[in-house]
Short mmCIF file of N, CA, C and O in Angstrom, two decimals:
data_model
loop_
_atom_site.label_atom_id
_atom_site.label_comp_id
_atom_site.label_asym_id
_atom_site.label_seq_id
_atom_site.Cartn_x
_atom_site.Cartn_y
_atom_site.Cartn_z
N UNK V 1 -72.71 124.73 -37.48
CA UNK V 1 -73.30 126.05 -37.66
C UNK V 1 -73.75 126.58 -36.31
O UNK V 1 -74.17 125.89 -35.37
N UNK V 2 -73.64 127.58 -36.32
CA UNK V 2 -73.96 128.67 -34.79
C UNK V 2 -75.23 128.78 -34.52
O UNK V 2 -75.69 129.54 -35.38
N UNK V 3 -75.99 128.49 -33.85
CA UNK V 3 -77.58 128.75 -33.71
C UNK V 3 -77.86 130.11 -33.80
O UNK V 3 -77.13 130.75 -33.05
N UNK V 4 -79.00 131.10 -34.72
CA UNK V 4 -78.92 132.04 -34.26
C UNK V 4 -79.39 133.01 -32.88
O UNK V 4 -79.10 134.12 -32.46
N UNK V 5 -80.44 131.70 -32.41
CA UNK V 5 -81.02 132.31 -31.25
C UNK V 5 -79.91 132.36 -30.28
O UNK V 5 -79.94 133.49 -29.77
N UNK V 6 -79.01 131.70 -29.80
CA UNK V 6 -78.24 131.62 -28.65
C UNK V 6 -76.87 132.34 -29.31
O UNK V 6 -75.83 132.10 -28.69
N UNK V 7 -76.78 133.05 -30.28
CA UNK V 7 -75.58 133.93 -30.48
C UNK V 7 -75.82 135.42 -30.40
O UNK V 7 -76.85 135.96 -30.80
N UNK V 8 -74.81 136.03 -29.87
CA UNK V 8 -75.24 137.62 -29.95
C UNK V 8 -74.64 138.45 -30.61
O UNK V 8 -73.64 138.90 -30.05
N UNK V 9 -74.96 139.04 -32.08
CA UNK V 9 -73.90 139.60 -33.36
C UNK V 9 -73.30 140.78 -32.48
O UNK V 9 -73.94 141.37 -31.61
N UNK V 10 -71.95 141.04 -32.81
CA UNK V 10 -70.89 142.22 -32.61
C UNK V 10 -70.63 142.90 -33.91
O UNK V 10 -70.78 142.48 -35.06
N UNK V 11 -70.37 143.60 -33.64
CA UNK V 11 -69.94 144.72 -34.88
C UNK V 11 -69.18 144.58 -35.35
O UNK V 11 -68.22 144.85 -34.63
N UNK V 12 -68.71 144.07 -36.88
CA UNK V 12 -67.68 143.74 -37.69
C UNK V 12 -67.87 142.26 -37.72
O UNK V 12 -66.92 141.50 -37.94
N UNK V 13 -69.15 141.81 -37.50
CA UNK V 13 -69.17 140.26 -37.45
C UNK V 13 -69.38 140.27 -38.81
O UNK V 13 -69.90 141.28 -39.29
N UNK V 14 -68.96 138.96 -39.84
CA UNK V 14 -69.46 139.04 -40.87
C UNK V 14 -71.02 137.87 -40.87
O UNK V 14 -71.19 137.00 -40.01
N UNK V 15 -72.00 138.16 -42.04
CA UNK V 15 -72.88 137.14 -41.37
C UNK V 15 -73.14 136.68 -43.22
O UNK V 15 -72.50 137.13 -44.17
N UNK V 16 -73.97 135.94 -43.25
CA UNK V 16 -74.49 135.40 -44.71
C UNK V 16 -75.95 135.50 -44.21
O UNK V 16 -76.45 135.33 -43.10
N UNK V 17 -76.48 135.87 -45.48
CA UNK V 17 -78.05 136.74 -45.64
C UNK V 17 -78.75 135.44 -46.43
O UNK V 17 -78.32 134.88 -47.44
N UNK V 18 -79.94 135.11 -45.69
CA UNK V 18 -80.59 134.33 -45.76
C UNK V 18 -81.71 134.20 -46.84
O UNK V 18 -81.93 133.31 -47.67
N UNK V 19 -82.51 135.73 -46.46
CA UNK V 19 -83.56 135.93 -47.06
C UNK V 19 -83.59 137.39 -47.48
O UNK V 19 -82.85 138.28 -47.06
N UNK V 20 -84.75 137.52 -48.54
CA UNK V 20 -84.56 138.80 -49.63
C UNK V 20 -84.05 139.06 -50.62
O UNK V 20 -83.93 137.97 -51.17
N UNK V 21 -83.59 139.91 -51.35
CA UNK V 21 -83.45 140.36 -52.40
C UNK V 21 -81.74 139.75 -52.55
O UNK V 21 -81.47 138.98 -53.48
N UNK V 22 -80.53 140.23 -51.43
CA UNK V 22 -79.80 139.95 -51.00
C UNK V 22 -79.04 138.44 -50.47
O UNK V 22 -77.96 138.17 -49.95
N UNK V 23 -80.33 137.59 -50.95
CA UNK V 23 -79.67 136.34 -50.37
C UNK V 23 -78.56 135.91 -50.75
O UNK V 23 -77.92 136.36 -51.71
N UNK V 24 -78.12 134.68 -49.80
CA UNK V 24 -76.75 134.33 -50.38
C UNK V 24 -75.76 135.39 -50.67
O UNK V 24 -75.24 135.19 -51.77
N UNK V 25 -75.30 136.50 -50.03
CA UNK V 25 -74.47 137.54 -50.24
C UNK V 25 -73.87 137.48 -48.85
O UNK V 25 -74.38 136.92 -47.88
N UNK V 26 -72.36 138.34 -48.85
CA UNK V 26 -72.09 138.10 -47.03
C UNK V 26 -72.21 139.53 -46.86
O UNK V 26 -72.38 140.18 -47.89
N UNK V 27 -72.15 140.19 -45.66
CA UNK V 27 -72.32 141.17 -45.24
C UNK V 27 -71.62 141.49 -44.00
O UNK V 27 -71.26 140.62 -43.22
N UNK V 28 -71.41 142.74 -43.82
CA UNK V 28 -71.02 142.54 -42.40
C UNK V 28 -72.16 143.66 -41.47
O UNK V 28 -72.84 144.57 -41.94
N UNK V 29 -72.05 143.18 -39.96
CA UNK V 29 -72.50 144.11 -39.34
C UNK V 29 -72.05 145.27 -38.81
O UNK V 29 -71.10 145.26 -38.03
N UNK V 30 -72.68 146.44 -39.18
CA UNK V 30 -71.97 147.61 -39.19
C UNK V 30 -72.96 148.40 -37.91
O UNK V 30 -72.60 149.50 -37.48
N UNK V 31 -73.99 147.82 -37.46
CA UNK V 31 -74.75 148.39 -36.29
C UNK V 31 -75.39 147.83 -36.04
O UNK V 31 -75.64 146.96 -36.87
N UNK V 32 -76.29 147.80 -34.65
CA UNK V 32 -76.87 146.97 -33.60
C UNK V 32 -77.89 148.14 -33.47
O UNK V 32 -77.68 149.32 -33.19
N UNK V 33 -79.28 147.38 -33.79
CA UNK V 33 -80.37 148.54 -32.82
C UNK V 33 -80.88 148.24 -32.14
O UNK V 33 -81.31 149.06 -31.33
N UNK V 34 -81.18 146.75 -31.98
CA UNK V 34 -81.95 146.33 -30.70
C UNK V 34 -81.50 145.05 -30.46
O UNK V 34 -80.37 144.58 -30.64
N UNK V 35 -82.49 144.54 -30.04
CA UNK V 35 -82.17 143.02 -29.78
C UNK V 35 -82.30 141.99 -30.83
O UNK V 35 -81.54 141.02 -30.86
N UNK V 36 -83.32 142.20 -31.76
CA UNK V 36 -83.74 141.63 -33.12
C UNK V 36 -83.14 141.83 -34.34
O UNK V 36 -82.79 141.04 -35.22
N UNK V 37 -83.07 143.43 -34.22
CA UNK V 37 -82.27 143.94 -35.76
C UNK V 37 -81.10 144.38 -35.92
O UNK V 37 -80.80 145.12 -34.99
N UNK V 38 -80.19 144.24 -36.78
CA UNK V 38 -78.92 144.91 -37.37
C UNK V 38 -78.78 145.71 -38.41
O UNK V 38 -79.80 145.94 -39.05
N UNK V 39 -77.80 146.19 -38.76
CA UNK V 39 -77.31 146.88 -39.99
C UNK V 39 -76.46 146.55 -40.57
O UNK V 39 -75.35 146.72 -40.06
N UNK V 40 -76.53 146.04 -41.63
CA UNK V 40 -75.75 145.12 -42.50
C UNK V 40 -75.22 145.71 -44.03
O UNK V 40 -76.08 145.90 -44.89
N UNK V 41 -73.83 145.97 -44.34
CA UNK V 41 -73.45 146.55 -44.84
C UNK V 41 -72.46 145.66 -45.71
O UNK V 41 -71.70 144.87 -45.16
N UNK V 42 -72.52 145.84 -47.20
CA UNK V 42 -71.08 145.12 -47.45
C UNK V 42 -69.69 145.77 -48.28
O UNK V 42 -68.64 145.25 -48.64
N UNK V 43 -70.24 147.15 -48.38
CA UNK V 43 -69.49 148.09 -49.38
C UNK V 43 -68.72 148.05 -50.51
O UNK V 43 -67.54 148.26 -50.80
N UNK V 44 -70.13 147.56 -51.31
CA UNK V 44 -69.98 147.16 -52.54
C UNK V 44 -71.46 147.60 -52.99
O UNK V 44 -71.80 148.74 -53.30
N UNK V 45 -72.26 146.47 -52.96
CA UNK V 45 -73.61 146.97 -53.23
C UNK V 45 -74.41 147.86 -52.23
O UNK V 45 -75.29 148.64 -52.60
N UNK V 46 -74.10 147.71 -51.17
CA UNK V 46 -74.90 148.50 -50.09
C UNK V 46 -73.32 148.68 -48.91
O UNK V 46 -72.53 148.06 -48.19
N UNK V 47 -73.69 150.11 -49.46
CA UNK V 47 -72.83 150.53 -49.20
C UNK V 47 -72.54 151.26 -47.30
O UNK V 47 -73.65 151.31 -46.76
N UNK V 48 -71.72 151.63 -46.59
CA UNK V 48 -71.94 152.09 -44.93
C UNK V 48 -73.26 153.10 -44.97
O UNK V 48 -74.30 152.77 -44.39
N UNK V 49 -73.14 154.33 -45.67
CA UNK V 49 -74.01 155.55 -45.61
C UNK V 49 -75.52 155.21 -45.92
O UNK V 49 -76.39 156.09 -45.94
N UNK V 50 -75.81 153.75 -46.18
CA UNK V 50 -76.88 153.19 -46.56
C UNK V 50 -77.57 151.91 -46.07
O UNK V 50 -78.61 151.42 -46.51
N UNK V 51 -76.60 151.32 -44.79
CA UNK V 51 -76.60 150.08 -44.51
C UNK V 51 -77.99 149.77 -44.70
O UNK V 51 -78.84 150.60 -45.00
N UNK V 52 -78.21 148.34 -44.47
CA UNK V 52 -79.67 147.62 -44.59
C UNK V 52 -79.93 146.99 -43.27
O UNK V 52 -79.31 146.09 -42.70
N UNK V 53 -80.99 147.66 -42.89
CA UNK V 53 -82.03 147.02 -41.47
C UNK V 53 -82.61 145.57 -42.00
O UNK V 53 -83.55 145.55 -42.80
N UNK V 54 -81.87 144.08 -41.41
CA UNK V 54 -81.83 143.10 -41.15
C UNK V 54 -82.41 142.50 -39.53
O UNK V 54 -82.00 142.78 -38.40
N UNK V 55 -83.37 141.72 -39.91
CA UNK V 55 -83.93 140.90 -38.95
C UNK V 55 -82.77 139.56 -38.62
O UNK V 55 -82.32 138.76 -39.44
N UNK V 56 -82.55 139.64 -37.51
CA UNK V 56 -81.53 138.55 -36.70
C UNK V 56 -81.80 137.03 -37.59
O UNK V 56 -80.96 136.31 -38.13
N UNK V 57 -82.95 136.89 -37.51
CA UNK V 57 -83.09 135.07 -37.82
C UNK V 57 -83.49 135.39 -39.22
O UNK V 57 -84.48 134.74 -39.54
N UNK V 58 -83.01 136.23 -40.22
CA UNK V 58 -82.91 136.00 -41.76
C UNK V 58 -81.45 136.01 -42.09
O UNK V 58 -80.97 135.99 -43.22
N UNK V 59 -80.75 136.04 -40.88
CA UNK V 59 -79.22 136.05 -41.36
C UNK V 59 -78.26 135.07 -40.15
O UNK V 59 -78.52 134.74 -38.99
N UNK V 60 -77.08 134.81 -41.02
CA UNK V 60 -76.43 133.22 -40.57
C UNK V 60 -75.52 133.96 -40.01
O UNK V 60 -74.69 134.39 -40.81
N UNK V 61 -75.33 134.37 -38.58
CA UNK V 61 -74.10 134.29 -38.20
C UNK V 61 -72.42 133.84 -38.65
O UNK V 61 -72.26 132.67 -38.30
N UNK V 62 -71.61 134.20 -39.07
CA UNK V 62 -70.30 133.18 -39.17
C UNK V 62 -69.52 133.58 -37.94
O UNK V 62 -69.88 134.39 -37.08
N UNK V 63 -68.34 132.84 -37.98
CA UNK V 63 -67.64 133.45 -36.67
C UNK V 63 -66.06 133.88 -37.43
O UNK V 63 -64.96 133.35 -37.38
N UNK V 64 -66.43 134.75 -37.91
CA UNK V 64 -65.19 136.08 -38.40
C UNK V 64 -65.55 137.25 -38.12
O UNK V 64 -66.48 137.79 -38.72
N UNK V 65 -64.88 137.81 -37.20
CA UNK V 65 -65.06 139.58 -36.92
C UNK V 65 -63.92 140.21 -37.52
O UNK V 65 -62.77 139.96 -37.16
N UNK V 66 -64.21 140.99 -38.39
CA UNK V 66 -63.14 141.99 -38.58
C UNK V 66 -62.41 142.75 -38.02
O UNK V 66 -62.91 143.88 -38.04
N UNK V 67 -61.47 142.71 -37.52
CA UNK V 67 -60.52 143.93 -36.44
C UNK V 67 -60.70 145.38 -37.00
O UNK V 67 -61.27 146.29 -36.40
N UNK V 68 -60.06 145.46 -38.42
CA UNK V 68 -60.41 146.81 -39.00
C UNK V 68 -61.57 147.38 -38.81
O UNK V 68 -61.37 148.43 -38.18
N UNK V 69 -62.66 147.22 -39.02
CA UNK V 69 -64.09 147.18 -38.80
C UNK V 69 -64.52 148.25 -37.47
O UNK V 69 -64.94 149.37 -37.19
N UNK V 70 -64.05 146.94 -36.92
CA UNK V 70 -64.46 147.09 -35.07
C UNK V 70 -63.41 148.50 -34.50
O UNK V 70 -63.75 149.12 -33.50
N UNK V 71 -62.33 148.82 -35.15
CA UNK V 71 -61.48 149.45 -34.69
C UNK V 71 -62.10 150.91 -35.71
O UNK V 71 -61.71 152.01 -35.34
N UNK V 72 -62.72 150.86 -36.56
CA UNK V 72 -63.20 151.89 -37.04
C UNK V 72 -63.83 152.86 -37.23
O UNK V 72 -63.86 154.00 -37.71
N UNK V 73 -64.63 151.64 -36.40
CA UNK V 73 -66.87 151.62 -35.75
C UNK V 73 -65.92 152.61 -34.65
O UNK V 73 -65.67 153.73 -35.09
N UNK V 74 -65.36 152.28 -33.22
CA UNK V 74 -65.03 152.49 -32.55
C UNK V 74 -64.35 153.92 -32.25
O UNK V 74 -64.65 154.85 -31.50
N UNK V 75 -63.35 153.70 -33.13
CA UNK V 75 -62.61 155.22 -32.95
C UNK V 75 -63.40 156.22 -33.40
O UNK V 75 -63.69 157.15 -32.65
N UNK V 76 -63.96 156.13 -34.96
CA UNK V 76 -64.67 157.34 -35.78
C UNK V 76 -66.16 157.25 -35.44
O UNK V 76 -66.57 158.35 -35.07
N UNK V 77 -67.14 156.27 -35.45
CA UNK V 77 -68.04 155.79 -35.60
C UNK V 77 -68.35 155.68 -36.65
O UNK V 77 -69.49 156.12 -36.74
N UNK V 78 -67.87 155.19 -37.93
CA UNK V 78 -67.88 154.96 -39.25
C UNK V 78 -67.04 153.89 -39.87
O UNK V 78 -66.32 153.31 -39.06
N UNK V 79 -66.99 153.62 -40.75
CA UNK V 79 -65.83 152.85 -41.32
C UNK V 79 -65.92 153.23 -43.39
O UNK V 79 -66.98 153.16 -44.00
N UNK V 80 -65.22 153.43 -43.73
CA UNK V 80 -65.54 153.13 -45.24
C UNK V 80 -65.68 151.91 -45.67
O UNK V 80 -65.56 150.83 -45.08
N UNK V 81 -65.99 152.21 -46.89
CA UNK V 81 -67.03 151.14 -47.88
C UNK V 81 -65.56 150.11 -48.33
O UNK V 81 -65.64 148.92 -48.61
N UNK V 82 -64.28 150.91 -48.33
CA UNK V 82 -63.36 149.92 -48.56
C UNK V 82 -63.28 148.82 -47.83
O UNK V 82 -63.55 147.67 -48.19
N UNK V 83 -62.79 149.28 -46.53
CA UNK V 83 -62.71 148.24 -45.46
C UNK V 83 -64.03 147.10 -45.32
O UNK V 83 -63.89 145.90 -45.10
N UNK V 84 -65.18 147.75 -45.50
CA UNK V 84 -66.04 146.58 -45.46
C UNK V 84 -65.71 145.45 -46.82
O UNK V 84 -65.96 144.25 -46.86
N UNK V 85 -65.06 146.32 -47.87
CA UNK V 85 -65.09 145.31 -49.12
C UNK V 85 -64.04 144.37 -48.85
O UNK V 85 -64.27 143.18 -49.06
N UNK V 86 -62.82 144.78 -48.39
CA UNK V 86 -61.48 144.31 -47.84
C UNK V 86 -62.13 142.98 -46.95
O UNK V 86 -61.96 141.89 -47.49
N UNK V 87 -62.94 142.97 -45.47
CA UNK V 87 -63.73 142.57 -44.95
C UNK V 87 -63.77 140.70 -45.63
O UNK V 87 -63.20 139.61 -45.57
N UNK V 88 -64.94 141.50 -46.25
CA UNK V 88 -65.63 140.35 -46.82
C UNK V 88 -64.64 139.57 -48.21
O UNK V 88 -64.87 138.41 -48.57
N UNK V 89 -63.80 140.23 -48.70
CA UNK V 89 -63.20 139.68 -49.88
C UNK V 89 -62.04 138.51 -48.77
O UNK V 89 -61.73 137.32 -48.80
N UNK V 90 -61.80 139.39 -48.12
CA UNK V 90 -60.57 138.63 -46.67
C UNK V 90 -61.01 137.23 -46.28
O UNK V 90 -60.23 136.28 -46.32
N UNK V 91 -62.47 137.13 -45.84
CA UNK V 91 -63.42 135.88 -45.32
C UNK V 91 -63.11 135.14 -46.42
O UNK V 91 -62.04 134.53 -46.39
N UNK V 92 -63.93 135.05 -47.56
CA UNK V 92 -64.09 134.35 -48.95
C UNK V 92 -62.62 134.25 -49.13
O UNK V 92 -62.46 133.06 -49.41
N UNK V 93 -61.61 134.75 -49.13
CA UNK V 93 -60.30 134.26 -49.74
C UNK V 93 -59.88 133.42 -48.82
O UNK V 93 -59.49 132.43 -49.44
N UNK V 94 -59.70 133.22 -47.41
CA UNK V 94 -60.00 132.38 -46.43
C UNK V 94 -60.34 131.20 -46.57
O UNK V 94 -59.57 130.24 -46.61
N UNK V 95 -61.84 131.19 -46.67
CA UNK V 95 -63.08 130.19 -46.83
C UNK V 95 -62.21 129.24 -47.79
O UNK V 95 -61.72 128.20 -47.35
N UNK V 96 -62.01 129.70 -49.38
CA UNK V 96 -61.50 128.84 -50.48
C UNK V 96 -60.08 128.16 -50.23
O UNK V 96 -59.59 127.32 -50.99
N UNK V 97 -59.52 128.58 -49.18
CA UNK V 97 -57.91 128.12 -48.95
C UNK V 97 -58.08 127.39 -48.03
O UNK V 97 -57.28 126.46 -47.90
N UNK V 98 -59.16 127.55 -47.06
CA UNK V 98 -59.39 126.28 -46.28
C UNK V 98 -59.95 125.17 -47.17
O UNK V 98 -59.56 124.00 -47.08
N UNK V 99 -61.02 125.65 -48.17
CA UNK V 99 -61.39 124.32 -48.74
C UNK V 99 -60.15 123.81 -49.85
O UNK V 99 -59.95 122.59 -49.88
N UNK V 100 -59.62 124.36 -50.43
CA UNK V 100 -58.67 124.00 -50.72
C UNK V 100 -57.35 122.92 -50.36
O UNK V 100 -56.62 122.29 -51.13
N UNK V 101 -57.39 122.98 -48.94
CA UNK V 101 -56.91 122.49 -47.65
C UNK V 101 -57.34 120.86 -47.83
O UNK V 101 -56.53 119.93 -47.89
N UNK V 102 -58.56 120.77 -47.90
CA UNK V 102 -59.66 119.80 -47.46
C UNK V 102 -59.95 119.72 -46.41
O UNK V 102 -60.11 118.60 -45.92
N UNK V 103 -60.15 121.06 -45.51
CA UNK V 103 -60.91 121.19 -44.56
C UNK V 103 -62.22 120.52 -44.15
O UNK V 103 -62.62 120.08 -43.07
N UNK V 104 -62.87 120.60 -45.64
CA UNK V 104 -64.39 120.39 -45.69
C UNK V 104 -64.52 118.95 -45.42
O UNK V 104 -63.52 118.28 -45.70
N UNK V 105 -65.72 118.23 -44.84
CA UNK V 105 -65.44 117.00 -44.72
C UNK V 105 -67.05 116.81 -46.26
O UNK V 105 -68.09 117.42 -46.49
N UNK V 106 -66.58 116.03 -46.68
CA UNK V 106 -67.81 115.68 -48.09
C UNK V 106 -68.90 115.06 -47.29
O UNK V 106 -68.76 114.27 -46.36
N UNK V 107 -70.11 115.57 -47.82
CA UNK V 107 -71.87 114.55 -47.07
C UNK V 107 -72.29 114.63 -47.79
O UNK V 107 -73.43 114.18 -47.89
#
């Protein structure tokens, strides 16, 4: 796992939500405001036009960035609620084909 103090989130990173209402959900980051907080969006339940102001160390880094995302943020400064859903459904279909694999090692 990625420490979160010594990582620095990018836009279209996807992350897993730690704490709140939201836990255990993935999200992605859809904006950066400072050094501490993000905007975390998954366009589904919380949707871009609504993202959620997230504190850095209530959320788990992963290391998947979305290209679509980043290329969206970028060109328009927006992205739709699809692509974030696309996003995150993309990771998780991923995730299960690696474990599937037996990627995972059992502890």
């Amino acid at each position: 796992m990625v420490s979160e103090s010594d990582s620095v989130p990018n836009i279209g990173q996807l992350v897993r939500i730690l704490k709140g209402r939201d836990a255990d959900r993935l999200g992605v980051i859809v904006g950066i405001l400072d050094g501490r907080f993000v905007l975390v969006a998954d366009g589904d339940k919380r949707k871009f036009d609504r993202a959620k102001r997230k504190n850095l160390s209530h959320l788990e880094l992963l290391d998947f960035t979305s290209p679509e995302v980043v290329k969206s943020i970028l060109e328009t400064g927006r992205v739709t609620n699809g692509k974030l859903r696309y996003a995150v459904a993309k990771f998780s279909d991923e995730k299960v084909i690696a474990l599937k694999k037996g990627d995972q090692v059992d502890g």
